[in-house]
Every structure is written in structure tokens, then in C-alpha cells.
Amino acid sequence: MSEDTQLAAVRQQQIVDLINRNQSAKLAELRANFGVSEATIRRDLAALESRGVIVRTHGGAVTNLLVSQVEPNESRAVSNVDEKVRIGIAAAQLITGEKTVFLDAGTTALQIACEAQENTRCRYVTSSLGIANELKKRSVPYLYVIGGAYLELNDSFTGSIAISTVRSLSFDIAFLCVSSVDVERQQVSIGLDAYSQVQKEVIGVSRQKYVVADHTKFRTGAFVSTATFDQIDGVITTDLVGKTAIEKMKLANLDVVLA
């Protein structure tokens, strides 16, 4: 093995370690970290993808643990938009009075933010930068943002700072975004280990917990289970999930809201 090949192998393993640690990485970040050209990084990522170690995305790569579970927000934002809008409208109808509302990081929760009214007396809390910006644009009078380590892949704040902040709060109603609603195992899951603990903490401090999920999320479990059906109150979705799934959720005593 030549010296150049050995250096490439070492660098590629370091790239894998970085991506697995952070869930994702951008080309510019990798180029700066390893002091090589963008063309070299692209070759490294192509080699790693061919081995099934990582998956390339537009402008970078994600860990293979996230394949088919988590897509970057820019990809998810343009999928099933009409369905997500309907779910957002249905969810917003549950926000009344002076409730403290948590909006999870996710493109379906973003549609709930789009329905926020500037004259509302509710407090809105979110762990998502994009949702915070949408609520600001809507001029809601009471807006709180949970900070921490920024995770670009799902536009959220994570880590110990976010977790400790959530533990100090209390929510009347939380709208949760997930990668999977598994009606057979009666659990909901997400594909991002880095964000999973934040969602678990939110569930623990919320009086009402509603999962918002379009029909594509009704599949077998994602990487990390964050709640069983008996830990949430309901699911807001559409009839595209099918009668069987709807009946199984109702039999599990979930409030099924069809948008």
C-alpha cells in the first residue's frame, strides 16, 4: 500500500468518525478539518458511500444510521406538503386559551407555526431555529427558543443545554415530529440519536402530547424509540394512513385526529 493510499485510509476513517459523532457533515467543514481539496473530500465520500458507511447528500454526507429515517430539512420540506398543511391546520385548532405550546423540530410542526396568530395569548416554545423564525414572522407575542448545540440536519438545538432547559419548563400541549409511528409495536421513533433525548424530556414535562405525522411515517421503528403509545395522548394525521392503522391507534386509546 502506497503512502498516499495509507493517508487516504486514515483520513476516511476520521471522516466516518466525525460524521457518526455529529450525525452529518458539510463539504466545507470536512475540507477545513482535513486541509485537503474539495475534490479529494468528494472522492473520499464516494469511496465511503460505495462501502455503505455513509450516505452522501447535497453538500455533504450523513451517517448510514440515518438512511431512510432522516432526510435533511430541505428535502422533507417539499415532500407531502399538502398533507402537512392539513395536519398543521388541524393541530392549530387544539391551541386555545393561554396554553404553553411546544413545537418540535420538524417540517410538519413548521406548518403549525404557520397557523399561529399574532393576537394569541399562548406561549410558544420551540427547539427549532426555522420554527422560531416563522413564529417571529407571525408576530406572536410570547416566543421562547430552547438553545444548545445546533444540529443542522433537522434544524434543532440539542445537547445538555437543551435538555436541562426543557427539564426546567412545563408545557400544556406538545406537538411531536417523528420518523416512525409503529402501530404494531405501539411506539414512535426518530432517526436522530442526537435529538432523541430532547424529545423524551419534552414528553416528560408535557400535559398533552400529540404526534403530528403524514402517512409516510407509518412504518416500522426508526433508530431510537422516544415513546410508547401509552406515553402520548394522540396522533394527528390523515386518512391516507388507512383504516387498519387508524383502528389500531384507537384500540390503543389514542385520540386520532384526521385532518
Coordinates of C-alpha atoms in Angstrom, one line a residue:
M1 CA 0.0 0.0 0.0
S2 CA 1.4 3.4 -1.0
E3 CA 1.9 6.2 1.4
D4 CA -0.9 8.2 -0.3
T5 CA -3.3 5.3 0.0
Q6 CA -2.5 4.9 3.7
L7 CA -3.1 8.6 4.3
A8 CA -6.4 8.4 2.4
A9 CA -7.5 5.4 4.5
V10 CA -6.7 7.1 7.8
R11 CA -8.4 10.3 6.7
Q12 CA -11.5 8.4 5.5
Q13 CA -11.8 6.7 8.9
Q14 CA -11.5 10.0 10.6
I15 CA -14.3 11.3 8.3
V16 CA -16.5 8.4 9.3
D17 CA -15.9 9.1 13.0
L18 CA -16.7 12.8 12.6
I19 CA -19.9 12.1 10.7
N20 CA -21.1 9.4 13.1
R21 CA -20.4 11.7 16.1
N22 CA -22.3 14.7 14.6
Q23 CA -24.8 12.7 12.5
S24 CA -23.8 14.7 9.4
A25 CA -21.1 16.9 7.9
K26 CA -20.8 19.5 5.2
L27 CA -18.2 19.5 2.4
A28 CA -16.8 22.9 3.6
E29 CA -16.4 21.6 7.2
L30 CA -14.6 18.4 6.1
R31 CA -12.3 20.4 3.7
A32 CA -11.4 22.7 6.5
N33 CA -10.9 20.0 9.1
F34 CA -8.6 17.8 7.0
G35 CA -6.8 20.5 4.9
V36 CA -7.4 18.9 1.6
S37 CA -9.2 20.0 -1.6
E38 CA -13.0 19.7 -2.1
A39 CA -12.3 17.2 -5.0
T40 CA -10.4 15.0 -2.5
I41 CA -13.2 15.1 0.0
R42 CA -15.7 14.2 -2.7
R43 CA -13.6 11.2 -3.7
D44 CA -13.4 10.2 0.0
L45 CA -17.1 10.4 0.4
A46 CA -17.7 8.5 -2.8
A47 CA -15.4 5.7 -1.6
L48 CA -17.1 5.6 1.8
E49 CA -20.6 5.6 0.3
S50 CA -19.6 2.7 -2.0
R51 CA -18.7 0.7 1.2
G52 CA -22.1 1.6 2.7
V53 CA -20.5 3.5 5.6
I54 CA -22.1 6.9 4.9
V55 CA -24.6 8.4 2.6
R56 CA -23.8 11.5 0.5
T57 CA -26.3 14.4 0.5
H58 CA -26.4 17.7 -1.4
G59 CA -23.3 19.5 0.0
G60 CA -22.1 16.8 2.4
A61 CA -22.9 13.5 4.0
V62 CA -24.9 11.8 6.8
T63 CA -24.2 8.7 8.9
N64 CA -25.6 5.5 7.5
L65 CA -27.7 5.0 10.6
L66 CA -30.0 7.7 9.2
V67 CA -30.7 6.1 5.9
S68 CA -34.4 6.0 5.2
Q69 CA -35.0 7.5 8.6
V70 CA -33.9 11.1 8.4
E71 CA -33.6 13.4 5.4
P72 CA -32.3 16.9 5.6
N73 CA -35.0 19.5 6.3
E74 CA -34.7 21.0 2.8
S75 CA -35.6 17.6 1.3
R76 CA -38.5 16.9 3.8
A77 CA -39.9 20.4 3.4
V78 CA -41.0 19.8 -0.2
S79 CA -42.5 16.3 0.4
N80 CA -46.2 15.7 1.1
V81 CA -46.7 19.4 1.6
D82 CA -50.5 19.5 1.1
E83 CA -50.9 16.7 3.7
K84 CA -48.6 18.5 6.2
V85 CA -50.5 21.8 5.7
R86 CA -53.8 19.9 6.6
I87 CA -52.2 18.4 9.7
G88 CA -50.9 21.8 10.7
I89 CA -54.3 23.4 10.5
A90 CA -55.9 20.5 12.5
A91 CA -53.2 20.8 15.2
A92 CA -53.6 24.6 15.4
Q93 CA -57.3 24.1 16.3
L94 CA -56.2 22.4 19.5
I95 CA -54.3 25.5 20.6
T96 CA -56.7 27.6 22.6
G97 CA -56.8 30.0 25.6
E98 CA -53.5 30.7 27.3
K99 CA -51.7 27.4 26.7
T100 CA -47.9 26.9 26.7
V101 CA -47.3 25.2 23.4
F102 CA -44.2 23.2 22.4
L103 CA -43.5 22.8 18.7
D104 CA -40.9 20.1 18.0
A105 CA -38.3 20.3 15.3
G106 CA -39.8 19.1 12.0
T107 CA -41.4 20.3 8.8
T108 CA -44.9 19.2 10.0
A109 CA -44.6 21.3 13.1
L110 CA -43.5 24.2 10.9
Q111 CA -47.0 24.1 9.4
I112 CA -48.5 24.5 12.8
A113 CA -46.3 27.6 13.3
C114 CA -47.6 29.0 10.0
E115 CA -51.1 28.9 11.6
A116 CA -50.1 30.9 14.7
Q117 CA -52.0 34.1 15.3
E118 CA -50.3 37.3 16.3
N119 CA -53.1 38.1 18.8
T120 CA -52.8 34.7 20.6
R121 CA -52.3 34.7 24.3
C122 CA -50.4 31.4 24.1
R123 CA -46.7 31.0 24.8
Y124 CA -44.9 29.2 22.0
V125 CA -41.7 27.3 22.8
T126 CA -39.6 25.5 20.2
S127 CA -36.2 23.8 19.8
S128 CA -36.1 24.7 16.0
L129 CA -34.5 27.7 14.5
G130 CA -36.7 27.7 11.5
I131 CA -39.9 27.4 13.5
A132 CA -38.7 30.2 15.8
N133 CA -38.2 32.4 12.7
E134 CA -41.7 31.6 11.4
L135 CA -43.3 32.4 14.8
K136 CA -41.3 35.7 14.8
K137 CA -42.6 36.5 11.4
R138 CA -46.1 35.8 12.6
S139 CA -45.5 38.3 15.4
V140 CA -46.7 36.0 18.2
P141 CA -46.2 38.0 21.4
Y142 CA -44.8 35.2 23.6
L143 CA -42.0 33.3 21.9
Y144 CA -39.3 31.2 23.6
V145 CA -36.4 29.3 22.0
I146 CA -34.6 26.4 23.6
G147 CA -30.9 26.7 22.8
G148 CA -28.0 24.3 22.8
A149 CA -25.8 22.7 20.1
Y150 CA -27.2 23.3 16.7
L151 CA -28.0 20.2 14.6
E152 CA -28.4 21.3 11.0
L153 CA -29.9 18.0 9.7
N154 CA -33.2 18.6 11.4
D155 CA -32.7 22.3 12.3
S156 CA -32.8 21.7 16.0
F157 CA -30.9 22.6 19.2
T158 CA -29.7 19.6 21.1
G159 CA -27.2 18.5 23.8
S160 CA -27.0 19.1 27.6
I161 CA -28.0 22.8 27.5
A162 CA -31.2 22.0 25.6
I163 CA -32.0 19.0 27.8
S164 CA -31.5 21.0 31.1
T165 CA -33.7 23.8 29.7
V166 CA -36.6 21.5 28.8
R167 CA -36.4 20.0 32.3
S168 CA -37.0 23.4 33.8
L169 CA -40.2 24.0 31.8
S170 CA -43.7 22.8 31.7
F171 CA -45.9 22.6 28.6
D172 CA -49.7 22.3 28.3
I173 CA -49.5 20.7 24.9
A174 CA -46.6 19.4 22.8
F175 CA -46.6 18.6 19.1
L176 CA -44.0 16.0 18.3
C177 CA -42.4 15.2 15.0
V178 CA -41.2 11.6 14.5
S179 CA -39.7 9.4 11.8
S180 CA -41.9 6.4 12.6
V181 CA -45.3 5.6 14.0
D182 CA -45.2 1.8 14.5
V183 CA -48.8 0.7 15.1
E184 CA -47.7 -3.0 15.6
R185 CA -45.2 -2.2 18.4
Q186 CA -47.2 0.7 19.6
Q187 CA -44.3 3.2 19.7
V188 CA -43.0 6.3 18.0
S189 CA -39.3 6.7 17.0
I190 CA -36.9 9.2 15.4
G191 CA -33.8 8.6 13.4
L192 CA -31.6 11.1 15.2
D193 CA -30.0 9.8 18.4
A194 CA -28.6 13.3 19.0
Y195 CA -32.1 14.7 19.3
S196 CA -33.9 11.8 20.9
Q197 CA -33.2 12.8 24.5
V198 CA -34.6 16.3 23.9
Q199 CA -37.9 14.8 22.7
K200 CA -38.0 12.3 25.6
E201 CA -37.6 15.2 28.0
V202 CA -40.4 17.2 26.3
I203 CA -42.7 14.2 26.7
G204 CA -41.9 14.1 30.4
V205 CA -42.9 17.7 31.1
S206 CA -46.0 18.0 28.8
R207 CA -49.6 17.5 29.9
Q208 CA -50.8 16.7 26.5
K209 CA -48.6 15.0 23.8
Y210 CA -49.7 14.8 20.2
V211 CA -47.7 13.3 17.4
V212 CA -48.1 15.0 14.0
A213 CA -47.3 12.6 11.2
D214 CA -48.1 12.3 7.5
H215 CA -48.9 8.8 6.1
T216 CA -45.3 8.1 5.1
K217 CA -44.3 8.0 8.8
F218 CA -46.4 4.9 9.4
R219 CA -43.7 2.3 9.2
T220 CA -41.5 0.1 11.3
G221 CA -39.5 1.8 14.0
A222 CA -36.7 4.3 13.3
F223 CA -33.4 4.3 15.1
V224 CA -34.4 5.5 18.6
S225 CA -37.8 4.9 20.2
T226 CA -38.9 8.0 22.2
A227 CA -42.3 7.0 23.4
T228 CA -44.8 4.2 23.6
F229 CA -48.4 4.8 22.8
D230 CA -49.4 4.9 26.4
Q231 CA -47.0 7.8 26.9
I232 CA -48.7 10.0 24.3
D233 CA -52.3 11.3 24.0
G234 CA -53.0 11.3 20.3
V235 CA -51.9 11.4 16.7
I236 CA -52.8 14.0 14.1
T237 CA -52.6 12.6 10.6
T238 CA -54.8 12.0 7.6
D239 CA -57.0 9.1 6.3
L240 CA -54.1 8.2 3.9
V241 CA -52.7 6.1 6.7
G242 CA -55.5 3.6 6.1
K243 CA -58.3 2.2 8.2
T244 CA -56.3 -0.6 9.8
A245 CA -53.7 1.8 11.3
I246 CA -56.5 4.2 12.5
E247 CA -58.3 1.3 14.2
K248 CA -55.2 0.0 15.9
M249 CA -54.4 3.5 17.3
K250 CA -57.9 3.9 18.6
L251 CA -57.8 0.5 20.2
A252 CA -54.6 1.7 21.9
N253 CA -56.7 4.6 23.4
L254 CA -55.1 7.3 21.3
D255 CA -57.1 10.3 20.2
V256 CA -56.8 10.1 16.4
V257 CA -57.4 13.4 14.7
L258 CA -57.8 13.2 11.0
A259 CA -57.0 16.3 9.0

